[in-house]
GROMACS .gro file of C-alpha atoms in nm:
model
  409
    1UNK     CA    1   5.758  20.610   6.710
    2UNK     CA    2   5.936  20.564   7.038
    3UNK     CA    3   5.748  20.447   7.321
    4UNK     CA    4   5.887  20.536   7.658
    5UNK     CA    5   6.006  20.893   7.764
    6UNK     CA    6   6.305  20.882   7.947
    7UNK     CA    7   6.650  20.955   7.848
    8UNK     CA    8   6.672  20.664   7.625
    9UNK     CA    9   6.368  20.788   7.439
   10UNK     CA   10   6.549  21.126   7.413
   11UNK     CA   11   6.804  21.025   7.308
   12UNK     CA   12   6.629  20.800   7.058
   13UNK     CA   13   6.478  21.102   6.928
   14UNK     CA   14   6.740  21.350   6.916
   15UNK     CA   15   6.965  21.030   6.696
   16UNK     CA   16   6.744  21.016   6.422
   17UNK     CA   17   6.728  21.376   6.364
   18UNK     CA   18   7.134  21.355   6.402
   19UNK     CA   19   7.104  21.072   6.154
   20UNK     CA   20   6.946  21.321   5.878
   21UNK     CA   21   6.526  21.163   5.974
   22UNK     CA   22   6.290  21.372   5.803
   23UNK     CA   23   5.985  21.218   5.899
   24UNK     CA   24   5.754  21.251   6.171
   25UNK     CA   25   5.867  21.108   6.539
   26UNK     CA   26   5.639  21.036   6.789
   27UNK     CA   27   5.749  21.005   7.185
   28UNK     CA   28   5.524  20.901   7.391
   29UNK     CA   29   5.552  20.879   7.778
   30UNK     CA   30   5.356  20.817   8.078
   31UNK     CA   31   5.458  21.088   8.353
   32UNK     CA   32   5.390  21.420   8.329
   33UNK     CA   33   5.726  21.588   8.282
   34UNK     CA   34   5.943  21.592   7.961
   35UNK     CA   35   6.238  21.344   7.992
   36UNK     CA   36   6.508  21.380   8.226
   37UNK     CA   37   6.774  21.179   8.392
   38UNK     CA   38   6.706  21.000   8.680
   39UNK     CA   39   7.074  20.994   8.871
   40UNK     CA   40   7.029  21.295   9.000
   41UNK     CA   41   6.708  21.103   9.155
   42UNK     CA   42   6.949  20.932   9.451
   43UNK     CA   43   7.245  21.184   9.440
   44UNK     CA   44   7.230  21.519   9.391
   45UNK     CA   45   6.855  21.624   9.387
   46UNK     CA   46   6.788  21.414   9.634
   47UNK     CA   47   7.065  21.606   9.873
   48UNK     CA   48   6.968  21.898   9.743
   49UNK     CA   49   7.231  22.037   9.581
   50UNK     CA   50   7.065  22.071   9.226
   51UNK     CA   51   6.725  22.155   9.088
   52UNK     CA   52   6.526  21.953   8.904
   53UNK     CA   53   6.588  22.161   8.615
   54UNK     CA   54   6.916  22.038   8.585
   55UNK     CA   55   6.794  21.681   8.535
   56UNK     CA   56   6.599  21.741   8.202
   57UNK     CA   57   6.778  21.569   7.893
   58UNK     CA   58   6.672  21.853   7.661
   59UNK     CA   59   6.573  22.206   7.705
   60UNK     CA   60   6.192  22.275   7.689
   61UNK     CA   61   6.189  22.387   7.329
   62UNK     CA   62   6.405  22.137   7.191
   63UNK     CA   63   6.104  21.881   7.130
   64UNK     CA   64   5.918  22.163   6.893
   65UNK     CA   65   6.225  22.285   6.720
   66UNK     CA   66   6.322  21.918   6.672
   67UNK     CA   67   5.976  21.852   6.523
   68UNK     CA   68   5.946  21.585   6.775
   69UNK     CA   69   5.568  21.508   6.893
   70UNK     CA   70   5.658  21.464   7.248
   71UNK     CA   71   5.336  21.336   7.413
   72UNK     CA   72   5.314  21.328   7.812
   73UNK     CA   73   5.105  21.158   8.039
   74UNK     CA   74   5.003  20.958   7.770
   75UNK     CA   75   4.982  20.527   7.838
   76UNK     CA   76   5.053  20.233   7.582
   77UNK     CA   77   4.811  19.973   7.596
   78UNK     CA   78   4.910  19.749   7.319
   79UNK     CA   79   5.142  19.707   7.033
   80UNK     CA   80   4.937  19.574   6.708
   81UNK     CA   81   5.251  19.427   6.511
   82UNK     CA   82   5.057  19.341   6.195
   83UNK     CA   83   4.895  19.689   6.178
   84UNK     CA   84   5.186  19.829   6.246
   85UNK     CA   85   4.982  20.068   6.526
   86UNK     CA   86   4.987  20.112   6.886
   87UNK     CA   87   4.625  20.147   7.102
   88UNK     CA   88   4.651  20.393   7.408
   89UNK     CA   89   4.407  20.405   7.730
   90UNK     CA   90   4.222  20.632   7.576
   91UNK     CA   91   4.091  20.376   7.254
   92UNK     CA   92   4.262  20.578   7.001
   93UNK     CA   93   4.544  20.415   6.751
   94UNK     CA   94   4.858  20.544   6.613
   95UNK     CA   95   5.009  20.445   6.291
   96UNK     CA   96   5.409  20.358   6.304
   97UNK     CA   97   5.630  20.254   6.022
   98UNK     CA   98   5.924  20.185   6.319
   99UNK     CA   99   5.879  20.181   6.681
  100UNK     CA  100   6.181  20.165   6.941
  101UNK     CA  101   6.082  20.026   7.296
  102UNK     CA  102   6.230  20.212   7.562
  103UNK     CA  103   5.991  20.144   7.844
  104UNK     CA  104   6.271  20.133   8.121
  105UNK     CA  105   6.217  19.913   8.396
  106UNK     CA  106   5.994  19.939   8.762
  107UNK     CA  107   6.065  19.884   9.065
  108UNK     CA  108   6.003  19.547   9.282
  109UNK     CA  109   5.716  19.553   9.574
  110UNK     CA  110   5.798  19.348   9.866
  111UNK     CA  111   5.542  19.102   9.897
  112UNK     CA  112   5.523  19.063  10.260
  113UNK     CA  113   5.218  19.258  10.502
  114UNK     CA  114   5.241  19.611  10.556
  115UNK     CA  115   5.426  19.632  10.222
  116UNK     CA  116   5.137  19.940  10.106
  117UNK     CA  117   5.135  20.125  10.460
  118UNK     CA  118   5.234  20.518  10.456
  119UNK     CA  119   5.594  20.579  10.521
  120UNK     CA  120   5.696  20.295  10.247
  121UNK     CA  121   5.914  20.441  10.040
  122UNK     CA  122   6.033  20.330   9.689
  123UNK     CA  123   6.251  20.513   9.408
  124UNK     CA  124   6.189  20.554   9.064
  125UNK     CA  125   6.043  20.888   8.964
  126UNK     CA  126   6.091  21.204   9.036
  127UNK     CA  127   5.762  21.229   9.278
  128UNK     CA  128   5.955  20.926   9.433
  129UNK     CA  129   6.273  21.132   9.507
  130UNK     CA  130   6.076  21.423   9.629
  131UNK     CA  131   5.876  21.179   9.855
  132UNK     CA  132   6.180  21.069  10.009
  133UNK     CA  133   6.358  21.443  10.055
  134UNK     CA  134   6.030  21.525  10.265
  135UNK     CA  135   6.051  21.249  10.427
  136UNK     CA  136   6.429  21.238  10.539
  137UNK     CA  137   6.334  21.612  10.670
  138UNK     CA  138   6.083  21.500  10.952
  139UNK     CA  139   6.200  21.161  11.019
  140UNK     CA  140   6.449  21.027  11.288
  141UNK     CA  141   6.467  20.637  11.175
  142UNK     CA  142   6.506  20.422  10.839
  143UNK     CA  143   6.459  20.073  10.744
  144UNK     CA  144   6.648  20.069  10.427
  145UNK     CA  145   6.551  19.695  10.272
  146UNK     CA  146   6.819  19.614  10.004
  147UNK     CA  147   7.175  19.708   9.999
  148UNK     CA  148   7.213  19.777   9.613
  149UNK     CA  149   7.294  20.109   9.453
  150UNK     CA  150   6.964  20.308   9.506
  151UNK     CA  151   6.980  20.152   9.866
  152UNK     CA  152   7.301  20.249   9.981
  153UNK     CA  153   7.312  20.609   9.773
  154UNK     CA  154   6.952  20.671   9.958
  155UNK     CA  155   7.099  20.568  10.308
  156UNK     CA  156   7.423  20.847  10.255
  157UNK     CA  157   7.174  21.083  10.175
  158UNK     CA  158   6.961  20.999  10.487
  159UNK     CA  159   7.308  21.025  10.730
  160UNK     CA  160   7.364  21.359  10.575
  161UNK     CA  161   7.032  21.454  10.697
  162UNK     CA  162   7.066  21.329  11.006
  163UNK     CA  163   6.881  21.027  11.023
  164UNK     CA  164   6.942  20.753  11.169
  165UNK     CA  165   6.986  20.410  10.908
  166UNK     CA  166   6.954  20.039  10.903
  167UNK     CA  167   7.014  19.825  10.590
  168UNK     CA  168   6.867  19.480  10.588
  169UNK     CA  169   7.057  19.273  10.354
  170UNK     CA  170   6.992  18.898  10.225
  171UNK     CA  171   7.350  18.895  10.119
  172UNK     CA  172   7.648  18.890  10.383
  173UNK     CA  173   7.773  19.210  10.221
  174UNK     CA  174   7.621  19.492  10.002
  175UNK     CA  175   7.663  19.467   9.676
  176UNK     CA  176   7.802  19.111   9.695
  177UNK     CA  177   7.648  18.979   9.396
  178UNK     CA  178   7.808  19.295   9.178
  179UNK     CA  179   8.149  19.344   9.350
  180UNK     CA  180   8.258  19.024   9.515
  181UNK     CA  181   8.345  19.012   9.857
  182UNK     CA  182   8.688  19.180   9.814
  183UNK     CA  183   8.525  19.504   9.711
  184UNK     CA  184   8.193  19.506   9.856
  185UNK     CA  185   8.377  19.488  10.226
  186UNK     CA  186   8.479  19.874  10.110
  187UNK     CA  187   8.118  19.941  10.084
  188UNK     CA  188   8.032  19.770  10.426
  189UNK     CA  189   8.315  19.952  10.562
  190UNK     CA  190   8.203  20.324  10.426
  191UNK     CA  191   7.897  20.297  10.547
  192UNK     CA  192   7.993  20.170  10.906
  193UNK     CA  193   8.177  20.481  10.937
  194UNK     CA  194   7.914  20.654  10.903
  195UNK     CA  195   7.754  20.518  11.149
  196UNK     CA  196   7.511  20.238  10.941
  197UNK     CA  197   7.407  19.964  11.072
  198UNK     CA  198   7.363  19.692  10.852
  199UNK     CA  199   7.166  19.326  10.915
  200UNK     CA  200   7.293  19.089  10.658
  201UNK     CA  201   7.181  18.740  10.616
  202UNK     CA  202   6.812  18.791  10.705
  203UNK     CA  203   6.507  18.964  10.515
  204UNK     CA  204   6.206  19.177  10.627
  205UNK     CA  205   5.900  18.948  10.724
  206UNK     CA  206   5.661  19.234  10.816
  207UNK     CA  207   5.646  19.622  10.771
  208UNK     CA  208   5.516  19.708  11.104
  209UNK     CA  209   5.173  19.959  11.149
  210UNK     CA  210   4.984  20.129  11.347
  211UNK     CA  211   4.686  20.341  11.191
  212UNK     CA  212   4.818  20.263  10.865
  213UNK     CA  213   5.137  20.425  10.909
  214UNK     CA  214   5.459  20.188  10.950
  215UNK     CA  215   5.611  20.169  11.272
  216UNK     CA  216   5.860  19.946  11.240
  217UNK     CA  217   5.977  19.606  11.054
  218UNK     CA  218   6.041  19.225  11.156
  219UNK     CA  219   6.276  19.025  11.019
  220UNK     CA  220   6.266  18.670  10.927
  221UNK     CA  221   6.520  18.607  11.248
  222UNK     CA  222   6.275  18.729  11.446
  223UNK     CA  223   6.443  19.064  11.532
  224UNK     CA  224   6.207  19.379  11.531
  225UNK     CA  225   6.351  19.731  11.384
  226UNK     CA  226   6.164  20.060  11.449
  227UNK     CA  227   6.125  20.289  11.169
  228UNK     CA  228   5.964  20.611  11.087
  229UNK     CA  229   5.952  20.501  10.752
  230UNK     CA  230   6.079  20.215  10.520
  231UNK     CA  231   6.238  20.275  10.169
  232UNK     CA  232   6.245  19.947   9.969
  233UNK     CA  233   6.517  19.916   9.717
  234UNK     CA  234   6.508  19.559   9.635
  235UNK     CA  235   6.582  19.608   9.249
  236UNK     CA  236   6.375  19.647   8.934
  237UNK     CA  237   6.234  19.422   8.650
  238UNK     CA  238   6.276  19.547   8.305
  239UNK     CA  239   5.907  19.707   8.192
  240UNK     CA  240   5.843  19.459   7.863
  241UNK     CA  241   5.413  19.380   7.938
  242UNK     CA  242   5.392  19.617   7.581
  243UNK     CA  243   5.677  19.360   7.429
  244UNK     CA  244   5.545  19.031   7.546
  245UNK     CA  245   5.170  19.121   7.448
  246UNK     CA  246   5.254  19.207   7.125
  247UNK     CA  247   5.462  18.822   7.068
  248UNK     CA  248   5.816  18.962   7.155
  249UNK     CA  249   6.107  18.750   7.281
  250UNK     CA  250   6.131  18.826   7.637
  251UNK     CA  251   6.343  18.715   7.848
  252UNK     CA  252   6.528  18.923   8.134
  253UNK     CA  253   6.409  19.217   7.913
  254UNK     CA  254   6.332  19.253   7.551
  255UNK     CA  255   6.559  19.011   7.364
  256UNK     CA  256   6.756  19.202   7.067
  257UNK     CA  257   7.080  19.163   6.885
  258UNK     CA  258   7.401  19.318   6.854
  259UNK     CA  259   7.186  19.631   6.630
  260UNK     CA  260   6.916  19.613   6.899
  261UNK     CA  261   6.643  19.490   6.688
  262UNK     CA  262   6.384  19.237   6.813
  263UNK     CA  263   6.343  18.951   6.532
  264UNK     CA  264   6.049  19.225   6.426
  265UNK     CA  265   6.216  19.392   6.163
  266UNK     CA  266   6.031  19.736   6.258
  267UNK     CA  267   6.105  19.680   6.579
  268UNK     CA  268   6.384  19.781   6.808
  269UNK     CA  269   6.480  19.787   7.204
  270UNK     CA  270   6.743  20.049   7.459
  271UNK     CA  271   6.788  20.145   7.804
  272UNK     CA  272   6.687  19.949   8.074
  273UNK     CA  273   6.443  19.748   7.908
  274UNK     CA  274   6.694  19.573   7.651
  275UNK     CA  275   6.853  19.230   7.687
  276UNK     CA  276   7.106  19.302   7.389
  277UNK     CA  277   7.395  19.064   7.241
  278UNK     CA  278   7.713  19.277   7.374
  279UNK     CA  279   7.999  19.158   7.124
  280UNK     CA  280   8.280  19.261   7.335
  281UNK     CA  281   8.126  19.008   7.553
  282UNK     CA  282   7.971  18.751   7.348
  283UNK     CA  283   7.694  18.734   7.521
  284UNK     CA  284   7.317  18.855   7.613
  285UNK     CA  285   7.376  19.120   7.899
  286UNK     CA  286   7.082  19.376   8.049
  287UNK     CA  287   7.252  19.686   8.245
  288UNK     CA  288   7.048  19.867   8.437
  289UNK     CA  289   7.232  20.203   8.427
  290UNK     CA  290   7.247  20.592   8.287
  291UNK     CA  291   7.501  20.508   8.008
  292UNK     CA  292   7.313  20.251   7.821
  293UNK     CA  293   7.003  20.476   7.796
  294UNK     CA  294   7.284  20.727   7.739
  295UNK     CA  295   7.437  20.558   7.461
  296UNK     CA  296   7.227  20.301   7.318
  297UNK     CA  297   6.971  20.517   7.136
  298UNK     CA  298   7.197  20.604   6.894
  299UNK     CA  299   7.247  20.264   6.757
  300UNK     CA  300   6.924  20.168   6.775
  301UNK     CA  301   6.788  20.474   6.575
  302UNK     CA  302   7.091  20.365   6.310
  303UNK     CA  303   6.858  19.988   6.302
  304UNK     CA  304   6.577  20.193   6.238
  305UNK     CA  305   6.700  20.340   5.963
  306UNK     CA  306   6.816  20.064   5.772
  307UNK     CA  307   7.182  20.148   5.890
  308UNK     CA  308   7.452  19.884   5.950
  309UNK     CA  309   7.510  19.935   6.393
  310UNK     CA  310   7.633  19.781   6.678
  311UNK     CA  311   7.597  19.846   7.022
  312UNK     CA  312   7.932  19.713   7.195
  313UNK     CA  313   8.071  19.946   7.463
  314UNK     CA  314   8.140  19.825   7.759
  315UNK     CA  315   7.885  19.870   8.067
  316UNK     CA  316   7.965  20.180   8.240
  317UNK     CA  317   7.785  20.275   8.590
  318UNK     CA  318   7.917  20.547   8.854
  319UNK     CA  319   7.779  20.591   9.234
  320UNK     CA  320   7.873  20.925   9.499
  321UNK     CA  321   7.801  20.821   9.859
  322UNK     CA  322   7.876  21.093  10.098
  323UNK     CA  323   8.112  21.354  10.017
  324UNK     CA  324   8.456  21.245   9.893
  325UNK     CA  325   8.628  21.540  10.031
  326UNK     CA  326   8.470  21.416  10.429
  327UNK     CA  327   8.527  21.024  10.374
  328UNK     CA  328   8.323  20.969  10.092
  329UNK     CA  329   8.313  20.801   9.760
  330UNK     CA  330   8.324  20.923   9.394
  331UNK     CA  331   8.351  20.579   9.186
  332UNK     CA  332   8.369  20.480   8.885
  333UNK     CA  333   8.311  20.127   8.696
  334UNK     CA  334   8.384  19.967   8.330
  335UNK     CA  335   8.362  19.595   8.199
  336UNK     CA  336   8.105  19.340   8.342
  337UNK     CA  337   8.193  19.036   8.582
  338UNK     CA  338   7.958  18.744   8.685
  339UNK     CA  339   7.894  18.681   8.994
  340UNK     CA  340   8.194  18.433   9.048
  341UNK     CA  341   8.349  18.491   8.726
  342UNK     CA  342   8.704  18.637   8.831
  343UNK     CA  343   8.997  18.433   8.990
  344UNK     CA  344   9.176  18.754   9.172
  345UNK     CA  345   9.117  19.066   9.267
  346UNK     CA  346   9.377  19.319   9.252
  347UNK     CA  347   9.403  19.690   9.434
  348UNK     CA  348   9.636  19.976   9.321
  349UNK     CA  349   9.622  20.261   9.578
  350UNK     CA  350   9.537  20.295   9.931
  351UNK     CA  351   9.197  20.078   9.988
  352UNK     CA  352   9.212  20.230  10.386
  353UNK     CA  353   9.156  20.568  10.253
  354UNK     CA  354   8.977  20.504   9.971
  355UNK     CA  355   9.190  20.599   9.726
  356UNK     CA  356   9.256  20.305   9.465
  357UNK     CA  357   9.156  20.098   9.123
  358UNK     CA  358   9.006  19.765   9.152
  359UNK     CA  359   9.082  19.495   8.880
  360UNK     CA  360   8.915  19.191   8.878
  361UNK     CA  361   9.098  18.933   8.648
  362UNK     CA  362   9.068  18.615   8.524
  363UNK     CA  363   9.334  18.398   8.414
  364UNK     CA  364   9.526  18.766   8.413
  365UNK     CA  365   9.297  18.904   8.166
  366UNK     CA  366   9.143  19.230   8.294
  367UNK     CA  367   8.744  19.177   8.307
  368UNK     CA  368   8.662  19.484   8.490
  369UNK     CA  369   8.820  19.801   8.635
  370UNK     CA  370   8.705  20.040   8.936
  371UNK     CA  371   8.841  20.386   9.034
  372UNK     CA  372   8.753  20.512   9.322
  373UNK     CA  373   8.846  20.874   9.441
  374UNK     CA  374   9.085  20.847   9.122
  375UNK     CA  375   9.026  20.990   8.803
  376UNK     CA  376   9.071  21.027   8.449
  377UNK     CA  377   9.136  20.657   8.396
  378UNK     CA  378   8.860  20.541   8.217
  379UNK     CA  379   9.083  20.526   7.879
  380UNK     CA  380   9.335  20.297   8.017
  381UNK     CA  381   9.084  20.075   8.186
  382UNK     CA  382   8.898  20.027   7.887
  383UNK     CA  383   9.156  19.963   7.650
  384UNK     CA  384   9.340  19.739   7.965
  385UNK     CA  385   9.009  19.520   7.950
  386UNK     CA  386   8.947  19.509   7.524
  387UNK     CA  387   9.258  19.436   7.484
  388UNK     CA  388   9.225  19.034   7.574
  389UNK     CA  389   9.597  19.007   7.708
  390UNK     CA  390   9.730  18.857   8.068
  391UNK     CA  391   9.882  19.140   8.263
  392UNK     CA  392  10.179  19.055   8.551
  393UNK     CA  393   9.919  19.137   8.844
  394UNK     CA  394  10.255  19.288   9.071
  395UNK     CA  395  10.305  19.550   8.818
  396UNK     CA  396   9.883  19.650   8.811
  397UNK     CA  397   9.906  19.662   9.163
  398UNK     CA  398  10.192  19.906   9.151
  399UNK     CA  399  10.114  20.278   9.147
  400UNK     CA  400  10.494  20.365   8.989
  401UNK     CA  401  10.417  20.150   8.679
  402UNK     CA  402  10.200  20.353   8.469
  403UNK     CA  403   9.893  20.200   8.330
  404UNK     CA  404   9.969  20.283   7.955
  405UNK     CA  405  10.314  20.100   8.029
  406UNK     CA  406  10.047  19.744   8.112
  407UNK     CA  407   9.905  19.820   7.795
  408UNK     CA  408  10.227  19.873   7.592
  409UNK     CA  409  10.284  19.502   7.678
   0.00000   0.00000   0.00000
């Protein structure tokens, strides 16, 4: 059974029949639509420049010929561990011999007044994105509150259409906590240019009304924004009310080892809602993005199995914001850095026209790697950062020293 159908429960799915399963799988999800990818949510469905069709992780008929029991619309009320069942809204029970959790992760409300008026936006579905498209098309001003990745890819695709943005930030920069300061300025910087403007340091107070529609927001400093409409982007928390009921060790997610399995031998955790021991990293690491749910199914339906696995790629996320070929980004990112966790940050390229890599070191060791309007690198990064070894950081910075050269050393 796999509860939760997104692309991690897809993908969970179409594993086990890779991995020569036989038996019956169940995949149960809550929306209405069979599983897609939700990228395309804040990038290219939202501009418009792909169907929803496009997004789908399998085609329609995949689930039948795949003898997979793909039931929509359908809402987990409770995990029964001793039974070995789960209970749906609807009373009924469903018997499981394995069950893989792949709940994702929801959005965060912002608890202030005004926070349920009309024009409040947030992003997580597909009804979400197409909420927001209509919206961008008969508005003139937005309150963006949060200047993370849905935030900022949401405000390009609202200067495309015309509409004019402001980003409140708690943060002096966007993306501060992810990037450092060094980077993150090249975020501040993109969006400036497009003509953003940002408030950092401050938060929203109040969501303005008037008839129940918003009108506007306050900040904590006092100022007052007008807005049409308000999208809130503050970040998610991992879905895990089905793990914790059931006894499940929670904790920034669903707590599972380097195989993905809870300390429930039938059970087992991906995607967004998994807190897994990375071993690359040696440590417990949750990444919100499209390659876990991309990749970790397939290790997890190994656990299920009874298969020795281990989940330990490195995290892997990628952003467009604008177009690349009118002052854009395309990006690119690979490794994981804590907030404060690098000594040095080192550029190869031209940072002015956003053309470069970004290494963050430590101690010379390579933690993390971003490419930015420069591809096909991903091989060298990765192997750059695996590999454990100091680097000279005049050579990484230097465009005529090739990258496999670093690694050579």
């Amino acid at each position: 059974m796999i509860v939760g159908a997104g692309m991690a429960g897809a993908k969970g799915a179409e594993a086990l029949r890779a991995l020569g399963f036989d038996g019956r799988i169940a995949l149960l999800g809550d929306e209405p639509h069979r599983p897609y990818e939700r990228p395309p949510l804040s990038k290219d469905y939202l501009l418009g420049k792909s169907g929803f069709d496009a997004a789908y992780v399998h085609e329609e008929g995949w689930y039948a010929e795949n003898r997979v029991d793909l039931q929509l619309g359908v809402s987990v009320q409770r995990i029964d561990r001793a039974l070995r069942q789960v209970e749906l809204s609807d009373g009924n029970r469903i018997d499981f011999d394995k069950l893989l959790l792949a709940t994702g992760a929801h959005p965060r409300s912002l608890p202030v007044p005004g926070a349920d008026a009309e024009g409040v936006l947030h992003l997580r579905n597909v009804e979400d994105s197409d909420r927001i498209k209509r919206t961008l098309a008969r508005v003139e001003r937005l309150v963006v509150v949060g200047a993370g990745w849905i935030g900022l890819e949401v405000t390009a695709a609202a200067r495309t259409a015309g509409v004019a943005v402001t980003v409140v930030e708690t943060a002096e920069l966007p993306l501060l906590r992810v990037l450092g300061p060094e980077v993150a300025q090249v975020f501040a910087d993109l969006h400036r240019a497009h003509g953003v403007e940002f408030r950092f340091g401050t938060a929203v107070d109040e969501i303005r009304t008037a008839g129940g529609r918003t009108t506007g927001v306050r900040l904590t400093d006092g100022t007052e924004l007008p807005a049409d409409a308000v999208l809130v982007a503050i970040g998610v928390d991992p879905e895990v009310s089905l793990a914790a009921q059931s006894g499940l060790r929670v904790q920034n997610g669903v707590l599972v080892d380097a195989s993905l399995r809870t300390p429930d031998p039938n059970i087992v955790a991906a995607g967004d809602v998994a807190n897994a021991f990375n071993p690359l990293l040696g440590k417990q690491i949750r990444v919100e993005h499209w390659a876990n749910a991309l990749n970790q199914p397939a290790t997890a339906a190994a656990a299920m199995l009874g298969r020795d696995a281990e989940y330990s790629e490195l995290p892997y996320f990628f952003t467009d914001q604008y177009d690349p070929d009118a002052g854009g980004i395309g990006m690119e990112y690979l490794g994981h850095v804590d907030p404060g966790g690098y000594d040095r940050v080192v550029f190869r390229g031209d940072v002015a026209a956003r053309e470069f890599i970004a290494f963050w070191l430590d101690g010379g060791r390579v933690l993390a790697g971003m490419n930015v309007n420069v591809w096909d690198v991903q091989d060298q990064l990765k192997t750059l950062i695996t590999s454990g070894t100091a680097v000279d950081p005049d050579a990484l910075a230097d465009p005529s020293t090739p990258l496999n050269d670093l690694i050579a050393r």
